[in-house]
Short mmCIF file of C-alpha atoms in Angstrom, two decimals:
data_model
loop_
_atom_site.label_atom_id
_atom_site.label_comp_id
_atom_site.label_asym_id
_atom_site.label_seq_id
_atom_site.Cartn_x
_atom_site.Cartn_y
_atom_site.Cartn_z
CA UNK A 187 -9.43 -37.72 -0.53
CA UNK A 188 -8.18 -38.59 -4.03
CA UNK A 189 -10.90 -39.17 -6.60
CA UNK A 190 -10.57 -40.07 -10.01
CA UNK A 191 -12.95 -38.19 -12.45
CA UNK A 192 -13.38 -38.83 -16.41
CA UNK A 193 -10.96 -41.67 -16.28
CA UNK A 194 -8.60 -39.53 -14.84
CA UNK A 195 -6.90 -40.16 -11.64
CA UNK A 196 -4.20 -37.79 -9.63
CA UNK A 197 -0.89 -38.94 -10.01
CA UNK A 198 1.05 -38.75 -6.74
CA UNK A 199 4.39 -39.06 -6.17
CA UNK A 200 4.79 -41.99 -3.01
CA UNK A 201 7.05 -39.08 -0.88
CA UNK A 202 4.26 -36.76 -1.14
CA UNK A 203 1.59 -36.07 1.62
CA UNK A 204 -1.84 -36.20 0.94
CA UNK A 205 -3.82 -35.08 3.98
CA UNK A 206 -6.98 -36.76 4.21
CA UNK A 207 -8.51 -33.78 4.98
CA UNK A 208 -7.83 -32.49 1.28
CA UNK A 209 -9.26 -33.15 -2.28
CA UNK A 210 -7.69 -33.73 -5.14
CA UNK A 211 -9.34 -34.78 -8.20
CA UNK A 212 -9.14 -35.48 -11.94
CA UNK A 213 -6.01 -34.83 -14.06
CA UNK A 214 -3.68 -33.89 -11.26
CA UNK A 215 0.14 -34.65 -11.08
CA UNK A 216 1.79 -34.08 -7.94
CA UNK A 217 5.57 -34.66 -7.50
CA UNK A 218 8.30 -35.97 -4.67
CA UNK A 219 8.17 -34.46 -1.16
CA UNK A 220 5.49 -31.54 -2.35
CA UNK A 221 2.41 -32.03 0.49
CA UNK A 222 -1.74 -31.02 0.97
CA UNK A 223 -2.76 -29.91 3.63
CA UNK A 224 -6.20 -29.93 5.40
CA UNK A 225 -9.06 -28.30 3.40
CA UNK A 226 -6.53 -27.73 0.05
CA UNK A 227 -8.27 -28.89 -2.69
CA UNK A 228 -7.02 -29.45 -6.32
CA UNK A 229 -9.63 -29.73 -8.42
CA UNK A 230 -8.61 -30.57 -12.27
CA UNK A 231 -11.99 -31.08 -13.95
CA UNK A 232 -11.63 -28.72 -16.72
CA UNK A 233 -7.72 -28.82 -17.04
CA UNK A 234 -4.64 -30.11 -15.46
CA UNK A 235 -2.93 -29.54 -12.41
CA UNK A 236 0.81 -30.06 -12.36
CA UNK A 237 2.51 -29.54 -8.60
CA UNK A 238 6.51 -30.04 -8.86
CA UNK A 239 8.90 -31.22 -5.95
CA UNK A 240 9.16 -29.70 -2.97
CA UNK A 241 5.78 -27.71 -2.68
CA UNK A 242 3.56 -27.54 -0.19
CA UNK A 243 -0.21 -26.13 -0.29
CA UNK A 244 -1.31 -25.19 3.15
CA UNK A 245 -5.06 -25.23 4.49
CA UNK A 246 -7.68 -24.20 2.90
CA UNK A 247 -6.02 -23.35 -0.77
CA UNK A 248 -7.79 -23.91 -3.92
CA UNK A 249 -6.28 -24.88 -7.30
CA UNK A 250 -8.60 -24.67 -10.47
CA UNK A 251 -8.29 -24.28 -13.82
CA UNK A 252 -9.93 -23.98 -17.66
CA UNK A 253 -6.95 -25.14 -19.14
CA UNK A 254 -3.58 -25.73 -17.20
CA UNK A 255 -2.16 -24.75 -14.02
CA UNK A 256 1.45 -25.53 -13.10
CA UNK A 257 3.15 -25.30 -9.56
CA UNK A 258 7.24 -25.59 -9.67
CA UNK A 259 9.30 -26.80 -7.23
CA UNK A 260 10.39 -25.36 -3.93
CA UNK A 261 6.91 -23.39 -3.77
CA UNK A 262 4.95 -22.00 -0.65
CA UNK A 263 1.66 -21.79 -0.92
CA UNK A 264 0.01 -20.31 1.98
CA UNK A 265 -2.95 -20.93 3.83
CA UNK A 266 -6.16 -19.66 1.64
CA UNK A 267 -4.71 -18.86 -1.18
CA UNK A 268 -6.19 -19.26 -4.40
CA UNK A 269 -4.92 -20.52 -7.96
CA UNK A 270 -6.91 -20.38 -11.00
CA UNK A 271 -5.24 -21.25 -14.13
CA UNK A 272 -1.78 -19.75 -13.48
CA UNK A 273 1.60 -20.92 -13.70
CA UNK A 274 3.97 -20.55 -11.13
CA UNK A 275 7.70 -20.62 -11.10
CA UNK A 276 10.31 -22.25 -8.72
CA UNK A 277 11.11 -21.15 -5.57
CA UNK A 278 8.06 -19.20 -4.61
CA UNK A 279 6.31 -17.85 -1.56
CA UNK A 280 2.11 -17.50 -2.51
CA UNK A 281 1.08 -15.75 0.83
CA UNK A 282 -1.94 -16.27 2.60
CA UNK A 283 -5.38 -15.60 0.92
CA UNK A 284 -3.22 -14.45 -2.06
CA UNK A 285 -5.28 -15.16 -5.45
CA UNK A 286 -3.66 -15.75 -8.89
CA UNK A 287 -6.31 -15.27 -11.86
CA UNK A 288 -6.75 -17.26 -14.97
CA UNK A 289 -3.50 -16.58 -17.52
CA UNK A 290 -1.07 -15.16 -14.91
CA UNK A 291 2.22 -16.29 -14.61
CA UNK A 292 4.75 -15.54 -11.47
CA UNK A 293 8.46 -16.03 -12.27
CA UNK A 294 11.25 -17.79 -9.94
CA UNK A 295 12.04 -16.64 -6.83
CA UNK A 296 9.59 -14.43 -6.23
CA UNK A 297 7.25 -13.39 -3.24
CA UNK A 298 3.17 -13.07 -3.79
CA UNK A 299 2.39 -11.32 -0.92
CA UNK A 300 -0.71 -11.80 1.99
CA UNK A 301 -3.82 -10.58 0.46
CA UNK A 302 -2.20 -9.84 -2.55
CA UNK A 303 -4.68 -10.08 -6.11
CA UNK A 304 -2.46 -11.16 -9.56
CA UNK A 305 -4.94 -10.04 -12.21
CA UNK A 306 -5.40 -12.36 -15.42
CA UNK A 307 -2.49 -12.20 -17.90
CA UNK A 308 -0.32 -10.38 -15.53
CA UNK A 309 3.41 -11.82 -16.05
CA UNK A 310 5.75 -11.34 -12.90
CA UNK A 311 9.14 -10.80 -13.59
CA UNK A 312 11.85 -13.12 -11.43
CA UNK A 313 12.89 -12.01 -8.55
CA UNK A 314 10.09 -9.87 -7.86
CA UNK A 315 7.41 -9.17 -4.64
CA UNK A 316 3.63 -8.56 -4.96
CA UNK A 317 1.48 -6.90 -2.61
CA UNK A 318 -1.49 -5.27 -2.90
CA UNK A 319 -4.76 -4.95 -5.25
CA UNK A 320 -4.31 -5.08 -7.70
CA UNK A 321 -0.59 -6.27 -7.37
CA UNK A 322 2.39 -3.93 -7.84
CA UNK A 323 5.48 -5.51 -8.74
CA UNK A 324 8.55 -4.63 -6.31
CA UNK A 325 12.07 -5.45 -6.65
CA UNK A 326 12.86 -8.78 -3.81
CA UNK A 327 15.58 -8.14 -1.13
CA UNK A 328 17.99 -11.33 -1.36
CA UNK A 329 17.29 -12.27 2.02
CA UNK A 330 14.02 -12.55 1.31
CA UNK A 331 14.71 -15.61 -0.92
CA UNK A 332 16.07 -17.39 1.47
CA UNK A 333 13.04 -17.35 3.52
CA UNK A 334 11.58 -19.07 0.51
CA UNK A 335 13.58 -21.82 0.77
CA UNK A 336 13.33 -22.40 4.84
CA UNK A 337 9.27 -23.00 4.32
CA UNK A 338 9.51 -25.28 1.43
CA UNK A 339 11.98 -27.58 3.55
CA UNK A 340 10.58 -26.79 6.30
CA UNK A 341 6.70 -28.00 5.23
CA UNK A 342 8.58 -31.65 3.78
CA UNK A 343 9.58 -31.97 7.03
CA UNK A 344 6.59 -31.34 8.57
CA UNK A 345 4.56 -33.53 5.94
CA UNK A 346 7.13 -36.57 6.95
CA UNK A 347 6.68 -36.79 10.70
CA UNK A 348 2.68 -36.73 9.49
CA UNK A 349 2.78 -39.05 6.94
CA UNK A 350 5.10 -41.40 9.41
CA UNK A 351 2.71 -41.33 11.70
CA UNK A 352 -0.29 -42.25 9.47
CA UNK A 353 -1.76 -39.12 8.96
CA UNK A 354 -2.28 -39.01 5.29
CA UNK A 355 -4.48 -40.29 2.25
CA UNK A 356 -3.74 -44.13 1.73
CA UNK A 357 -2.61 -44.33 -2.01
CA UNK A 358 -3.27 -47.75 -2.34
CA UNK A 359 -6.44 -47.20 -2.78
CA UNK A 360 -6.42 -44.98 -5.17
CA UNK A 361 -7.17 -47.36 -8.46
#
């Protein structure tokens, strides 16, 4: 479900899935190929939500924020996880029920592990893995990044055969 709120409508690129099973609302900008999945909800009532190409937010993920909150490109975002007010680099892996607080920021090509907490303000290096709570940084293996990369291409395809087969949000609709 896309709803606008305050005059402000998401903004979704027409390659992108939308499940409609997902709810995105307000100022939210989400770019080519990136997909929601069922129960991910974006909710931009307080700030903006920026989601690049590429990115997929699995089941049941929230995305809030006070002020801004920006997704890059190429980024995993795991079933449960939850965003509040960070900003995320390109080619990431968020992994499931992960949580990023208010002010955080996680640099390219790096791994948030399951379970994992980010506390506010924290700033994660590139090239870096999370895990734990709080999260300690660790230095990423390079195969590891290519994992990253599988799952983000891997979720567009997925979120084409859907949307092919009707299984999204209608955008026209959206006004």
């Amino acid at each position: 479900m896309i709803r606008e709120l305050d005059g402000k409508a998401p903004v979704v690129h027409p390659t992108a899935f939308i499940s409609e099973a997902s709810y995105l609302v307000g100022d939210v900008v989400v770019g080519a190929n990136s997909s929601f999945w069922p129960g991910s909800v974006a909710r931009a009532d307080y700030g903006a939500i920026r989601v690049g190409t590429n990115t997929n937010i699995q089941d049941n993920c929230v995305l809030h924020t006070d002020d801004l909150l920006e997704i890059g490109n190429n980024v995993v975002v795991a079933h449960g996880a939850v965003i509040h007010g960070a900003k995320v680099g390109n080619n990431v892996l968020i992994g499931v029920n992960a949580v990023l607080l208010e002010g955080s920021e996680v640099g390219n090509n790096c791994v948030i592990g399951a379970g994992a907490v980010v506390l506010q303000h924290t700033k994660i290096p590139d090239k870096s893995v999370v895990v734990g709570v709080p999260g300690k940084i660790k230095p990423m293996k390079p195969e590891t990044y290519e994992s990253i990369s599988y799952w983000a291409s891997n979720y567009s395809l997925n979120a084409k055969k859907f949307k092919k087969q009707g299984l999204g949000t209608n955008y026209r609709d959206i006004a």
